[in-house]
């Protein structure tokens, strides 16, 4: 599967020039037609900022009673139909419109600059999750990121979001990324000759997940809001909103998500399966949070047209999105959440997620699997009812009041005070000991870097 992704600025300002790539040339207002011809991507996604509302061709078509959703759709229609279809003869598979900032000729935008990153991270994660459904488990994923038409923060934050996503996909798939950038365009020099489309990065993506222990809620008040009375009212509304979508409370749900992500980060297979989240449930919560975020984007037409985001995203929102993507990968590979985890599932998880990518972690898990499998031949009996690991290996062993942190991570979560074992259906099953579950959760969460 090959996917083309490009952040764009304002297309109406682009001149028609001659691009060269892979031995061929084409004159166009964008390098997209030539890249599409040479690379033949399966999907094309364009990323733009909602600040394109300021373009005269868009702004002059809107009414003063337009909602933010209406304005955003105007930008999407302009890129999709007026420019891509009308000027290039290409219809992209989708146009992602994320959240910009700054003051322009017609419109002024207020909001946290990082909202653009969180918007792109969410939308691209949803796109790739859908694409995974049509990808074979052994199929390669190739992404072409074209930075030619991006402007300042949109290029930087789009690249960051895409890299975060591809590194998660790389846990389960062979992923490559090629980054393109044409020679710099200078207005008035359209006839200077040929503008080369240069390959500035072509690399295999290695698996990695960036997780930060952010105690804040996924959305919170935009720190630019100054009126205390308004802050108090909006803060209460956000708090009530979280109470409505998290039946067991936000903190409890966040804890499960963080343990799940930390289990992948630290290569703890029993916890990864035991705390695996439903991608459908995460999708629903992410969508509802995003809808609440957009509900609180106000449009003012008193004087200069102003668009203000009253709420901003936090890194906790990114954690939810990343958990959604990790779950999508695991579900695609055939895994599901289990409280009682068969050793055969642990072996399969190790093979598909860690083997060939994480040599140290894979060997560590292998050693723990071997120890458990060899218990009977070493004179340690396994029963059909669960018994603590420590009591199986040593009947005289006195359990520690709490799991040892060093042993917990050194043994990939198979710490003797943490898990219990039983044998049934010709397999060995593993379950987290209930009395030490909370301590184990805290070991994982507290070792994730705080921000």
Coordinates of C-alpha atoms in Angstrom, one line a residue:
X1 CA 0.0 0.0 0.0
X2 CA 1.3 3.4 -1.0
X3 CA 0.0 6.7 0.5
X4 CA 0.8 10.2 -0.5
X5 CA 0.4 13.0 2.1
X6 CA 1.2 16.7 1.7
X7 CA 0.7 19.7 3.8
X8 CA -0.3 22.7 1.7
X9 CA -0.3 26.5 2.1
X10 CA -2.4 28.8 -0.1
X11 CA -2.7 27.3 -3.6
X12 CA -4.2 30.4 -5.2
X13 CA -0.8 32.0 -4.9
X14 CA 1.1 29.2 -6.7
X15 CA 2.5 29.9 -10.2
X16 CA 2.7 27.4 -13.0
X17 CA 6.2 26.0 -13.3
X18 CA 8.0 23.0 -14.7
X19 CA 8.7 20.2 -12.2
X20 CA 11.2 17.3 -12.8
X21 CA 11.0 13.9 -11.0
X22 CA 12.4 10.5 -11.7
X23 CA 13.4 11.4 -15.3
X24 CA 10.2 13.1 -16.4
X25 CA 9.0 16.7 -16.4
X26 CA 5.6 18.4 -16.2
X27 CA 4.4 22.0 -16.1
X28 CA 1.8 22.6 -13.4
X29 CA 0.7 24.7 -10.4
X30 CA 1.7 21.8 -8.1
X31 CA 4.2 18.9 -8.1
X32 CA 1.3 16.6 -7.3
X33 CA 0.4 15.6 -10.9
X34 CA 3.9 14.5 -11.7
X35 CA 4.4 12.6 -8.4
X36 CA 1.0 10.9 -8.8
X37 CA 2.1 9.8 -12.3
X38 CA 5.5 8.4 -11.2
X39 CA 4.6 7.0 -7.8
X40 CA 1.0 5.9 -8.5
X41 CA -0.1 6.1 -4.8
X42 CA -3.2 4.2 -3.7
X43 CA -4.4 7.1 -1.6
X44 CA -3.8 10.9 -1.6
X45 CA -4.4 13.0 1.5
X46 CA -3.9 16.8 1.6
X47 CA -3.4 18.7 4.9
X48 CA -4.3 22.4 5.2
X49 CA -5.0 24.9 7.9
X50 CA -8.4 26.4 8.5
X51 CA -6.7 29.8 8.1
X52 CA -7.3 29.3 4.4
X53 CA -10.8 30.8 5.2
X54 CA -8.9 34.1 4.8
X55 CA -8.3 33.6 1.1
X56 CA -10.4 36.0 -0.9
X57 CA -11.8 33.2 -3.1
X58 CA -13.1 31.4 0.1
X59 CA -13.9 34.4 2.3
X60 CA -16.0 36.2 -0.3
X61 CA -18.2 33.1 -0.5
X62 CA -19.2 32.9 3.1
X63 CA -22.0 34.5 5.0
X64 CA -21.8 36.3 8.3
X65 CA -24.0 33.7 10.0
X66 CA -21.8 30.8 9.0
X67 CA -20.9 28.3 11.7
X68 CA -17.3 27.1 12.2
X69 CA -18.3 23.8 10.6
X70 CA -19.6 25.7 7.5
X71 CA -16.3 27.6 7.2
X72 CA -14.2 24.5 7.5
X73 CA -16.2 22.8 4.8
X74 CA -15.7 25.8 2.5
X75 CA -11.9 25.3 2.8
X76 CA -12.3 21.6 2.1
X77 CA -14.4 22.2 -0.9
X78 CA -12.0 24.9 -2.2
X79 CA -9.0 22.5 -2.0
X80 CA -10.9 19.5 -3.3
X81 CA -12.9 20.9 -6.1
X82 CA -11.7 24.4 -7.1
X83 CA -8.0 23.6 -7.0
X84 CA -7.3 19.9 -7.1
X85 CA -10.1 18.9 -9.5
X86 CA -10.3 22.2 -11.3
X87 CA -6.6 23.2 -11.7
X88 CA -4.9 19.8 -11.5
X89 CA -7.4 17.3 -12.7
X90 CA -6.9 15.2 -9.6
X91 CA -9.4 14.3 -6.9
X92 CA -7.7 13.6 -3.6
X93 CA -9.1 10.9 -1.3
X94 CA -9.6 13.4 1.4
X95 CA -8.5 16.9 2.6
X96 CA -7.7 17.2 6.3
X97 CA -8.5 20.7 7.6
X98 CA -6.8 21.3 11.0
X99 CA -6.7 24.2 13.4
X100 CA -4.5 27.3 12.6
X101 CA -3.7 30.5 14.4
X102 CA -2.7 34.1 13.6
X103 CA -4.1 37.3 12.1
X104 CA -4.6 37.7 8.4
X105 CA -6.2 40.1 6.0
X106 CA -9.8 39.1 6.5
X107 CA -9.8 36.8 9.6
X108 CA -8.1 36.6 13.0
X109 CA -7.7 33.2 14.6
X110 CA -7.2 32.6 18.4
X111 CA -6.2 29.3 19.8
X112 CA -3.3 27.1 21.0
X113 CA -0.8 26.5 18.2
X114 CA -0.4 22.8 19.0
X115 CA -4.1 22.2 18.2
X116 CA -3.0 21.8 14.5
X117 CA -0.8 18.8 15.5
X118 CA -3.5 17.1 17.5
X119 CA -6.0 17.6 14.7
X120 CA -3.7 16.1 12.1
X121 CA -2.7 13.2 14.5
X122 CA -6.3 12.3 15.0
X123 CA -7.4 12.5 11.4
X124 CA -4.4 10.7 9.9
X125 CA -4.7 7.9 12.6
X126 CA -8.4 7.4 11.6
X127 CA -7.3 7.2 8.0
X128 CA -4.6 4.7 8.6
X129 CA -6.8 2.6 10.8
X130 CA -9.3 2.3 8.0
X131 CA -6.6 1.5 5.5
X132 CA -5.2 -1.3 7.7
X133 CA -8.4 -3.2 7.1
X134 CA -7.4 -3.7 3.4
X135 CA -3.8 -4.4 4.1
X136 CA -2.4 -7.9 4.2
X137 CA -0.4 -8.7 7.4
X138 CA 2.8 -9.2 5.4
X139 CA 2.2 -6.2 3.1
X140 CA 4.5 -3.2 3.1
X141 CA 3.2 0.3 3.9
X142 CA 5.0 3.1 1.9
X143 CA 4.3 6.7 2.6
X144 CA 5.4 9.7 0.5
X145 CA 5.4 12.9 2.4
X146 CA 5.7 16.0 0.1
X147 CA 6.9 19.1 2.0
X148 CA 7.1 21.3 -1.2
X149 CA 3.9 23.3 -0.6
X150 CA 3.8 23.3 3.2
X151 CA 4.3 26.5 5.2
X152 CA 6.2 27.0 8.5
X153 CA 4.3 25.2 11.3
X154 CA 2.0 23.1 9.1
X155 CA 4.9 21.2 7.6
X156 CA 6.7 20.7 10.9
X157 CA 3.6 19.6 12.8
X158 CA 2.3 17.4 10.0
X159 CA 5.6 15.6 9.7
X160 CA 5.7 15.1 13.5
X161 CA 2.2 13.7 13.6
X162 CA 2.8 11.4 10.6
X163 CA 6.1 10.1 12.1
X164 CA 4.4 9.3 15.4
X165 CA 1.7 7.3 13.5
X166 CA 4.1 5.4 11.3
X167 CA 6.3 4.4 14.2
X168 CA 3.3 2.8 15.8
X169 CA 2.3 1.0 12.6
X170 CA 5.9 -0.3 12.4
X171 CA 5.3 -2.5 15.4
X172 CA 3.2 -4.7 13.1
X173 CA 4.1 -3.8 9.6
X174 CA 7.1 -3.1 7.3
X175 CA 6.9 0.7 6.9
X176 CA 8.9 3.0 4.7
X177 CA 8.7 6.8 4.4
X178 CA 10.0 8.9 1.5
X179 CA 10.1 12.7 2.0
X180 CA 10.1 14.9 -1.1
X181 CA 10.8 18.7 -1.5
X182 CA 11.1 20.6 -4.8
X183 CA 13.6 23.3 -5.4
X184 CA 12.6 26.6 -3.7
X185 CA 10.1 28.6 -5.7
X186 CA 10.7 32.3 -6.1
X187 CA 7.8 34.5 -7.3
X188 CA 8.6 36.0 -10.7
X189 CA 11.1 33.4 -11.7
X190 CA 8.6 30.9 -13.1
X191 CA 10.6 30.7 -16.4
X192 CA 13.9 30.1 -14.8
X193 CA 13.8 26.5 -15.9
X194 CA 13.2 23.2 -14.2
X195 CA 12.4 22.7 -10.5
X196 CA 13.7 19.4 -9.3
X197 CA 11.6 17.3 -6.9
X198 CA 14.3 16.1 -4.5
X199 CA 14.3 13.1 -2.2
X200 CA 15.4 14.4 1.2
X201 CA 14.6 11.3 3.2
X202 CA 14.0 7.7 2.3
X203 CA 14.1 5.4 5.2
X204 CA 12.7 2.3 6.9
X205 CA 10.6 3.3 9.9
X206 CA 11.6 1.6 13.1
X207 CA 8.9 0.9 15.8
X208 CA 8.6 3.4 18.6
X209 CA 5.9 4.9 20.7
X210 CA 6.1 8.3 22.4
X211 CA 4.0 8.4 25.5
X212 CA 3.9 11.1 28.1
X213 CA 2.3 10.9 31.5
X214 CA 0.1 14.0 31.2
X215 CA -2.3 14.4 34.2
X216 CA -4.5 16.9 32.4
X217 CA -7.8 16.0 30.7
X218 CA -7.8 15.6 26.9
X219 CA -9.3 19.0 26.4
X220 CA -9.1 22.0 28.8
X221 CA -9.6 25.7 28.8
X222 CA -7.5 27.7 26.3
X223 CA -5.0 29.5 28.4
X224 CA -5.6 32.7 26.4
X225 CA -9.1 33.1 28.0
X226 CA -8.9 36.0 30.5
X227 CA -12.4 36.4 31.9
X228 CA -12.6 34.5 35.2
X229 CA -16.4 34.1 35.3
X230 CA -16.3 32.6 31.8
X231 CA -13.5 30.3 32.8
X232 CA -15.4 29.0 35.8
X233 CA -18.5 28.3 33.7
X234 CA -16.7 26.6 30.9
X235 CA -14.5 24.6 33.3
X236 CA -17.7 23.2 34.9
X237 CA -19.1 22.4 31.5
X238 CA -16.0 20.4 30.5
X239 CA -16.0 18.5 33.8
X240 CA -19.7 17.6 33.4
X241 CA -19.0 16.5 29.9
X242 CA -16.3 14.0 31.0
X243 CA -18.6 12.7 33.7
X244 CA -21.1 11.9 30.9
X245 CA -18.8 10.0 28.6
X246 CA -16.7 8.0 31.2
X247 CA -19.0 5.8 33.2
X248 CA -16.3 4.8 35.7
X249 CA -14.8 8.2 35.7
X250 CA -12.2 9.8 33.5
X251 CA -9.3 9.0 35.8
X252 CA -10.1 5.3 35.8
X253 CA -10.3 5.2 32.1
X254 CA -7.1 7.2 31.7
X255 CA -5.3 4.8 34.0
X256 CA -6.3 1.8 31.8
X257 CA -5.1 3.6 28.7
X258 CA -1.8 4.6 30.2
X259 CA -1.1 1.0 31.5
X260 CA -1.9 -0.2 28.0
X261 CA 0.5 2.2 26.3
X262 CA 3.1 1.7 29.0
X263 CA 2.9 -2.1 28.4
X264 CA 3.9 -1.6 24.8
X265 CA 6.6 1.0 25.7
X266 CA 8.2 -1.3 28.3
X267 CA 7.5 -4.6 26.4
X268 CA 5.2 -6.2 29.1
X269 CA 3.1 -8.8 27.1
X270 CA 0.8 -10.0 29.8
X271 CA -0.2 -6.4 30.6
X272 CA -0.5 -5.5 27.0
X273 CA -3.1 -8.1 26.3
X274 CA -4.8 -7.7 29.7
X275 CA -5.2 -4.0 29.3
X276 CA -5.8 -3.9 25.5
X277 CA -8.4 -1.3 24.7
X278 CA -11.2 -1.6 22.1
X279 CA -10.4 0.6 19.1
X280 CA -14.2 1.1 18.5
X281 CA -14.7 2.4 22.1
X282 CA -11.6 4.7 21.8
X283 CA -12.8 6.0 18.4
X284 CA -16.2 6.9 19.9
X285 CA -14.6 8.8 22.9
X286 CA -12.1 10.6 20.6
X287 CA -14.9 11.7 18.3
X288 CA -17.1 12.9 21.1
X289 CA -14.2 14.9 22.7
X290 CA -13.4 16.4 19.2
X291 CA -17.0 17.4 18.8
X292 CA -17.0 19.1 22.2
X293 CA -13.8 20.9 21.1
X294 CA -15.4 22.2 17.9
X295 CA -18.6 23.2 19.7
X296 CA -16.5 25.7 21.6
X297 CA -15.1 27.4 18.6
X298 CA -16.8 30.8 18.4
X299 CA -17.2 32.8 15.2
X300 CA -17.5 36.6 15.7
X301 CA -18.4 39.0 12.9
X302 CA -18.4 42.2 15.0
X303 CA -15.7 44.2 13.3
X304 CA -13.0 42.0 12.0
X305 CA -14.0 38.4 11.4
X306 CA -12.7 36.4 14.4
X307 CA -12.5 32.7 15.1
X308 CA -11.7 31.7 18.7
X309 CA -11.1 28.3 20.1
X310 CA -12.2 28.4 23.7
X311 CA -10.7 24.9 24.4
X312 CA -7.3 23.4 23.7
X313 CA -6.1 19.8 23.4
X314 CA -3.6 18.3 25.7
X315 CA -1.1 15.4 25.4
X316 CA -3.7 13.2 27.1
X317 CA -5.7 13.5 23.9
X318 CA -2.7 12.3 21.9
X319 CA -2.4 9.3 24.3
X320 CA -6.0 8.4 23.5
X321 CA -5.3 8.6 19.7
X322 CA -2.2 6.6 20.0
X323 CA -4.0 4.0 22.1
X324 CA -6.6 3.8 19.4
X325 CA -4.0 3.2 16.7
X326 CA -2.1 0.6 18.8
X327 CA -5.4 -1.3 19.3
X328 CA -6.1 -1.1 15.6
X329 CA -2.8 -2.7 14.8
X330 CA -3.2 -5.4 17.4
X331 CA -6.8 -6.2 16.3
X332 CA -5.6 -6.4 12.7
X333 CA -3.0 -8.9 13.8
X334 CA -5.6 -11.0 15.4
X335 CA -5.3 -10.1 19.1
X336 CA -8.1 -9.2 21.6
X337 CA -8.2 -8.2 25.3
X338 CA -8.0 -11.2 27.7
X339 CA -8.0 -11.3 31.5
X340 CA -6.6 -14.8 31.3
X341 CA -3.8 -14.9 28.8
X342 CA -2.7 -18.2 27.3
X343 CA 1.0 -18.7 26.9
X344 CA 0.4 -19.5 23.2
X345 CA -1.0 -16.0 22.8
X346 CA 2.1 -14.5 24.5
X347 CA 4.3 -16.4 22.0
X348 CA 2.3 -15.1 19.1
X349 CA 2.4 -11.6 20.4
X350 CA 6.2 -11.8 20.8
X351 CA 6.6 -13.1 17.3
X352 CA 4.5 -10.5 15.6
X353 CA 5.4 -7.4 17.7
X354 CA 8.8 -7.8 19.2
X355 CA 10.8 -10.4 17.2
X356 CA 13.3 -8.9 14.8
X357 CA 12.6 -5.4 16.1
X358 CA 13.5 -5.4 19.8
X359 CA 16.2 -8.0 20.3
X360 CA 16.8 -7.4 24.0
X361 CA 13.1 -7.3 24.9
X362 CA 12.3 -10.3 22.8
X363 CA 15.1 -12.4 24.5
X364 CA 13.8 -11.3 27.9
X365 CA 10.3 -12.5 27.0
X366 CA 11.7 -15.7 25.6
X367 CA 13.5 -16.4 28.9
X368 CA 10.3 -15.9 30.9
X369 CA 8.3 -18.2 28.5
X370 CA 11.0 -20.9 28.8
X371 CA 10.9 -20.7 32.7
X372 CA 7.1 -21.1 32.8
X373 CA 7.1 -23.9 30.2
X374 CA 9.8 -25.8 32.1
X375 CA 8.1 -25.6 35.5
X376 CA 6.7 -29.2 35.3
X377 CA 9.9 -30.8 34.2
X378 CA 11.7 -29.0 37.0
X379 CA 9.4 -30.6 39.5
X380 CA 6.9 -27.7 39.9
X381 CA 3.3 -28.7 39.5
X382 CA 0.7 -26.6 37.7
X383 CA -3.0 -27.0 38.6
X384 CA -6.3 -26.3 37.0
X385 CA -7.0 -23.5 39.5
X386 CA -4.8 -20.4 39.6
X387 CA -1.9 -20.3 42.0
X388 CA 0.5 -17.4 42.5
X389 CA 3.7 -17.9 40.6
X390 CA 5.8 -17.5 43.7
X391 CA 4.0 -20.4 45.5
X392 CA 4.5 -22.7 42.5
X393 CA 8.3 -22.3 42.3
X394 CA 8.9 -22.3 46.0
X395 CA 6.3 -23.5 48.5
X396 CA 8.4 -22.0 51.3
X397 CA 8.7 -18.6 49.5
X398 CA 7.4 -15.7 51.5
X399 CA 5.7 -13.3 49.1
X400 CA 6.8 -9.7 49.2
X401 CA 4.2 -7.2 50.4
X402 CA 4.5 -5.6 47.0
X403 CA 6.2 -6.4 43.7
X404 CA 9.8 -5.5 43.3
X405 CA 10.2 -2.7 40.7
X406 CA 13.5 -3.9 39.4
X407 CA 12.3 -7.5 39.0
X408 CA 9.0 -6.4 37.5
X409 CA 10.7 -4.7 34.5
X410 CA 13.7 -7.0 34.3
X411 CA 11.3 -10.0 33.9
X412 CA 9.0 -8.3 31.4
X413 CA 6.1 -8.2 33.9
X414 CA 6.4 -11.9 34.8
X415 CA 7.3 -11.0 38.4
X416 CA 6.5 -13.8 40.7
X417 CA 4.4 -11.6 43.0
X418 CA 2.4 -10.2 40.1
X419 CA 1.1 -13.2 38.2
X420 CA -0.7 -16.5 38.9
X421 CA -0.6 -19.5 36.6
X422 CA -2.8 -22.5 35.8
X423 CA -2.9 -25.3 33.3
X424 CA -6.0 -26.0 31.2
X425 CA -6.9 -27.0 27.7
X426 CA -3.3 -28.1 27.1
X427 CA -2.1 -24.6 27.6
X428 CA -0.7 -22.5 30.5
X429 CA -2.7 -19.5 31.4
X430 CA -1.5 -16.3 33.1
X431 CA -3.5 -13.9 35.1
X432 CA -2.5 -10.8 37.1
X433 CA -2.9 -11.2 40.8
X434 CA -5.8 -9.0 41.9
X435 CA -4.3 -7.8 45.2
X436 CA -1.2 -6.5 43.4
X437 CA -2.9 -5.2 40.3
X438 CA -3.0 -1.6 41.5
X439 CA 0.7 -1.6 42.5
X440 CA 1.6 -3.1 39.1
X441 CA -0.4 -0.4 37.3
X442 CA 1.4 2.3 39.3
X443 CA 4.8 0.8 38.5
X444 CA 4.0 1.2 34.8
X445 CA 2.4 4.6 34.8
X446 CA 4.9 6.2 37.1
X447 CA 7.8 5.1 34.9
X448 CA 6.3 6.9 31.9
X449 CA 7.9 10.3 31.5
X450 CA 5.8 13.1 33.0
X451 CA 5.2 16.5 31.3

